[in-house]
XYZ file of C-alpha atoms in Angstrom:
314
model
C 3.149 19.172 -9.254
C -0.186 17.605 -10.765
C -2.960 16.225 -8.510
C -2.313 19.044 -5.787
C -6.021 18.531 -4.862
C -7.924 15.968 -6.512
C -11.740 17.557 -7.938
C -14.655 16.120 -5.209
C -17.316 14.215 -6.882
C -21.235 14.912 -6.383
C -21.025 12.973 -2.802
C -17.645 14.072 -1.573
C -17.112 17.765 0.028
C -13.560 19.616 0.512
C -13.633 21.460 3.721
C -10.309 23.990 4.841
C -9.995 23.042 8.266
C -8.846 26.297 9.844
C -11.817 28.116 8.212
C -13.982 25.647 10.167
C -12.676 26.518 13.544
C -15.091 28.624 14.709
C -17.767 26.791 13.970
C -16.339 23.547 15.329
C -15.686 25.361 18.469
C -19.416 26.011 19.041
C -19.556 22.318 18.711
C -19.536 20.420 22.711
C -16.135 18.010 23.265
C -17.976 14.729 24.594
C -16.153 13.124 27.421
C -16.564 9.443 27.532
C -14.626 6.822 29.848
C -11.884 7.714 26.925
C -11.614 9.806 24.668
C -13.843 9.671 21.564
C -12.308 7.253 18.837
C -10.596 7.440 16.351
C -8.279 9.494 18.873
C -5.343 7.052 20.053
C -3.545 9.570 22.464
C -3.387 12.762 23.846
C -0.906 15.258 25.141
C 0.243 18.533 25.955
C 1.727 19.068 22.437
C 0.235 16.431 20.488
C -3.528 14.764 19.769
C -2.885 11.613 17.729
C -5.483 9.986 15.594
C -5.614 6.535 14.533
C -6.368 5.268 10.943
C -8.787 2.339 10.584
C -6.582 0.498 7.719
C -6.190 -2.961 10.665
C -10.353 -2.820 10.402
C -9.962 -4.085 6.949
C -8.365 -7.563 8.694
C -11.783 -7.564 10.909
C -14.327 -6.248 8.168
C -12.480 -8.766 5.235
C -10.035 -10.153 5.494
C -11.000 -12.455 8.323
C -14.367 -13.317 7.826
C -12.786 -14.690 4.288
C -10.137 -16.857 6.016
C -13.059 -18.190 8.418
C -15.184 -18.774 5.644
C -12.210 -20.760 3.458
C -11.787 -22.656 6.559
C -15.480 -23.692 6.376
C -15.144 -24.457 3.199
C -11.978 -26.741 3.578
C -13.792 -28.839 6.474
C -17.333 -28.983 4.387
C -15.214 -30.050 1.395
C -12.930 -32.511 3.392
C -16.205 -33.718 5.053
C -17.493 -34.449 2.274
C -14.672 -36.562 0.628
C -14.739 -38.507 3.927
C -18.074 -39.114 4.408
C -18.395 -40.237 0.674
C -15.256 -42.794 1.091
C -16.796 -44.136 4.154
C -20.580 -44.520 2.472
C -18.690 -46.024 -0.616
C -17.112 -48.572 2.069
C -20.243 -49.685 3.531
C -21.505 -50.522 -0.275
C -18.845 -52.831 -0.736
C -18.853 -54.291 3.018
C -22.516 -54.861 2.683
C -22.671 -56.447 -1.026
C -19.815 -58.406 0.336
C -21.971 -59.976 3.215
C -24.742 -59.854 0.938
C -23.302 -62.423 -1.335
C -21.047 -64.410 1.613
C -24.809 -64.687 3.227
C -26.253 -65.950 -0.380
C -23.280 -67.772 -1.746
C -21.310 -69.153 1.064
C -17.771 -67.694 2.164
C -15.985 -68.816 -0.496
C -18.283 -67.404 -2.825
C -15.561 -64.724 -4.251
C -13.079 -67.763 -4.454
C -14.417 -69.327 -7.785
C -16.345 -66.247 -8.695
C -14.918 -65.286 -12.139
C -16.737 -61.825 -12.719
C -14.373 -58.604 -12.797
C -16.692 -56.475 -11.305
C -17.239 -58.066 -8.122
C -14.073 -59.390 -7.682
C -12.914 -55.621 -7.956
C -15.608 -54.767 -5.349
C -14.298 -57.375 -3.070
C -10.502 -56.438 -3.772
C -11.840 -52.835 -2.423
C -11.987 -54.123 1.384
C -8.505 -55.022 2.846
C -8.321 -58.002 5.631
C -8.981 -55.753 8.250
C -12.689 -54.934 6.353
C -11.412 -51.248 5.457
C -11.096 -49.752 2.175
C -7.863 -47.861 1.845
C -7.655 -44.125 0.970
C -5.434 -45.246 -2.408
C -8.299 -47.854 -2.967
C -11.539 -44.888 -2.691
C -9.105 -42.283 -3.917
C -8.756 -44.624 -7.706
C -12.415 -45.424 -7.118
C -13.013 -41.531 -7.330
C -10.898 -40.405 -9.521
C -10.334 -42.850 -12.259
C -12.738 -45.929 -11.748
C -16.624 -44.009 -11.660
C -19.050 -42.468 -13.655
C -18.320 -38.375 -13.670
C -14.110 -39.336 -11.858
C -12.607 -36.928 -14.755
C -14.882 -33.633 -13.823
C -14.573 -34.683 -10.366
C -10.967 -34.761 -10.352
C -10.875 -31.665 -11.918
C -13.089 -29.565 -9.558
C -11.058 -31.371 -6.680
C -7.905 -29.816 -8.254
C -9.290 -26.250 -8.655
C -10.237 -26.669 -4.968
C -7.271 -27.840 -3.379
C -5.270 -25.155 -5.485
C -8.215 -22.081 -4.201
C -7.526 -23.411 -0.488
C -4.211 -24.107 -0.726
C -3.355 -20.551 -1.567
C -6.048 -18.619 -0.453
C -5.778 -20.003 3.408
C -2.600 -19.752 3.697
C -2.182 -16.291 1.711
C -5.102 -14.802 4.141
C -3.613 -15.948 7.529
C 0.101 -14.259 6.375
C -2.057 -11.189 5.326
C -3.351 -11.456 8.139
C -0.336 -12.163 10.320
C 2.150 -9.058 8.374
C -0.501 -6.329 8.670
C 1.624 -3.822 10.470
C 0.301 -0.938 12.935
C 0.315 2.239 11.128
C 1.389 5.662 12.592
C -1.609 7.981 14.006
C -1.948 11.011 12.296
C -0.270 13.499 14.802
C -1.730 16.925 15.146
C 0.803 18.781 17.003
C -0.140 21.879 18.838
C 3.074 23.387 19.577
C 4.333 23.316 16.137
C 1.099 24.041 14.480
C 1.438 20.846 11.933
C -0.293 17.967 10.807
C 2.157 14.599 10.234
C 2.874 11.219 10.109
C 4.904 8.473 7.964
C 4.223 5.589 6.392
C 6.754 3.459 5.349
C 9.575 5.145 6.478
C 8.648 8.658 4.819
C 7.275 11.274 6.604
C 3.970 13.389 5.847
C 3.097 16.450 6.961
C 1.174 19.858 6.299
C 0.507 22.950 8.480
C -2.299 23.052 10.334
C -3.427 26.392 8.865
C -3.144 25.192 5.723
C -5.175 21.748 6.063
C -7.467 21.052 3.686
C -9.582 17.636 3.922
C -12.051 15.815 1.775
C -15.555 14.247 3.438
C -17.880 11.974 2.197
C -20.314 9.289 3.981
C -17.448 6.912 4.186
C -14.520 8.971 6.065
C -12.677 11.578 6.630
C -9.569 12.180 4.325
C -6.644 14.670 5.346
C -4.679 15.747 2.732
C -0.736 15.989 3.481
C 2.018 16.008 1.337
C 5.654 13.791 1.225
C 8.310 11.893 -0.737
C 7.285 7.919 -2.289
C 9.774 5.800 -1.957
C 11.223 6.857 -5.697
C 11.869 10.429 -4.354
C 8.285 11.833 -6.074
C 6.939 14.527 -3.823
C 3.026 14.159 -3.907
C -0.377 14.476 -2.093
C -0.469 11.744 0.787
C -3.686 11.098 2.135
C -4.616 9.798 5.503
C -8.042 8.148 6.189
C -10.146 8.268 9.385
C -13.423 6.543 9.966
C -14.305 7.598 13.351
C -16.721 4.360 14.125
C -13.941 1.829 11.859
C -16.883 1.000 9.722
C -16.199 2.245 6.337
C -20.044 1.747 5.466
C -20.755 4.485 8.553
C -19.680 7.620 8.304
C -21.258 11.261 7.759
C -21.110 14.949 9.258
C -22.410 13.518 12.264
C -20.376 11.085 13.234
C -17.322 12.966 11.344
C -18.396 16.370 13.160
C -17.583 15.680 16.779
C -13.690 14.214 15.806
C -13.732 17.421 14.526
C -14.591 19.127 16.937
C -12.099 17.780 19.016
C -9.493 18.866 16.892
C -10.415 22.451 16.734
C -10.951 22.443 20.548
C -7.510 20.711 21.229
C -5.797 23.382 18.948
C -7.520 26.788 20.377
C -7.458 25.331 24.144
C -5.103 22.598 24.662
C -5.194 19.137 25.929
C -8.017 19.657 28.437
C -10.624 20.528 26.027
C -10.329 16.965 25.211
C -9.072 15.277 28.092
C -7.813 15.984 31.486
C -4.189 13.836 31.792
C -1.993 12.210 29.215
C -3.766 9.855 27.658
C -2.842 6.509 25.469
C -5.481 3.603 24.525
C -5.671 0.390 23.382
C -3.656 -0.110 20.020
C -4.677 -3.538 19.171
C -2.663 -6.559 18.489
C -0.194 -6.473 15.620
C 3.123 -8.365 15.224
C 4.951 -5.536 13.695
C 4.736 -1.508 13.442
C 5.124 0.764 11.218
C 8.080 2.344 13.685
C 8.787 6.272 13.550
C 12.147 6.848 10.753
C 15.369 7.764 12.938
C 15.828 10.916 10.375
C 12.600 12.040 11.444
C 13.047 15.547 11.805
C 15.190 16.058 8.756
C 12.231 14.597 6.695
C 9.919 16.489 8.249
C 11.564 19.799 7.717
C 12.142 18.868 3.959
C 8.627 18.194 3.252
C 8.052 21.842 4.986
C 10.892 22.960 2.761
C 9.479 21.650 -0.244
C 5.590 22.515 0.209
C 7.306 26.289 0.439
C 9.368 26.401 -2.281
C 6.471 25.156 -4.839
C 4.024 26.816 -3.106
C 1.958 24.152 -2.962
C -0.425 25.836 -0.396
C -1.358 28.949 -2.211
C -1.765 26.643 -5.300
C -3.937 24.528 -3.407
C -6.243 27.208 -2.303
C -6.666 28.556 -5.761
C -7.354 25.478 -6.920
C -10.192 24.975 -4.238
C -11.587 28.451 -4.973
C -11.918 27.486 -8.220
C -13.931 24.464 -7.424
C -16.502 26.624 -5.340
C -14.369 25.445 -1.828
């Protein structure tokens, strides 16, 4: 299988997370009103850590459907605002001339142009959105490019608004990564397909934008492959680093060698967030898991990765 490990770059280390245990276990567990994020729930068998992927509605995806939305009422404004200046004009050259002429000044009046103007105001003394609409579009100085930039916008907003909000709307809430003390394994599934690696053999990659653990399991075309699972610990991607990284860490290790109250005294859940749909654990659960085991043996993907890693300096 290609890709076992991917090669860090200058910024990105690859740590083996059992040869790090004694040193994270010299590291203090901090205990907080809740546990320390990213962890999402704790047990007797099982310490569950949360990914940050629903940050990326917060972070992005968001902000850019807020800022469309400002864009659609500035632009809309602005249409408005201009039909209702434009008519004024033609109320107030209308008076102008009533006031100058007499009121039946635009009876025997014979010149196109202000007859036009006058045909702009309806017998209520409004000018109807057709009427401003032609005016804009067709009948002015510059109507071509400004149709044409009206289009583009109405397309951008038209799709992007709506495209965001369903983004927005479909994200679903992804598994945690489990690490389960009992069975001595790393998992969790995305998809439908499970992931998982032994503890033991864990490695993970580390760089000033997350934490990345490094399991293995089936795509969806039956292609067994490296499956990585991202934690940012503060659910900034832009803030990360050993320090923030080292006390999740930490936890782990402490979790593993002395169970769940190193990290926290009871059975333990928190907040997941608000999502209309989840990412729900596959019925065949433990079959999958058992073949990815099965398979990471038979290929002996482990030893290969550690070679590989060795290799590298890791």
């Amino acid at each position: 299988m290609k890709h076992i490990l991917e090669k860090p770059n200058y910024y990105t280390k690859l740590h083996h997370l059992s040869q790090e245990q004694d040193k994270l276990l010299q590291e203090e567990t901090f205990r907080l009103d809740n546990p320390l994020p990213p962890i999402g729930e704790v047990t007797k068998q099982q310490l569950g850590l949360r990914t940050s992927w629903g940050v990326l509605r917060e972070m992005f995806l968001l902000p850019w459907l807020l800022a469309l939305i400002v864009v659609l009422w500035w632009w809309s404004d602005d249409i408005y605002q201009t039909w209702k200046s434009t008519e004024e004009t033609a109320l107030r050259f209308i008076e102008v001339r009533k006031k100058k002429y007499g009121n039946d000044y635009f009876e025997w009046i014979d010149d196109p142009v202000v007859i036009g103007m006058y045909n702009d105001i309806n017998e209520n003394g409004v000018m109807p959105l057709k009427k401003y609409l032609n005016i804009r579009y067709v009948d002015s100085v510059g109507a071509k490019r400004r149709l044409h930039r009206d289009i583009f916008m109405a397309s951008f907003l038209g799709i992007g608004i709506p495209g965001l909000f369903i983004a927005i709307l479909s994200f679903r809430r992804r598994a945690p990564l489990y690490v389960d003390r009992e069975k001595r394994l790393v998992y969790t599934w995305r998809k439908g397909h499970v992931w998982a690696q032994h503890y033991d053999r864990l490695w993970y990659y580390e760089n000033r934008h997350a934490l990345v653990m490094v399991l293995y399991g089936y795509d969806k075309k039956g292609r067994f492959k490296p499956r990585r699972f991202v934690i940012t610990p503060t659910g900034n991607p832009f803030v990360g680093g050993p320090k923030v990284h080292g006390p999740v860490l930490a936890a782990i290790a402490h979790y593993m060698a002395k169970g769940r109250d190193a990290v926290w005294s009871e059975d333990w859940q928190g907040r997941e967030g608000w999502y209309l749909f989840n990412d729900d654990k596959p019925k065949d659960f433990d079959a999958q898991l058992q073949k990815v085991l099965d398979k990471i043996k038979a290929d002996n993907i482990n030893p290969q990765a550690d070679q590989l890693a060795k290799g590298w300096g890791f």
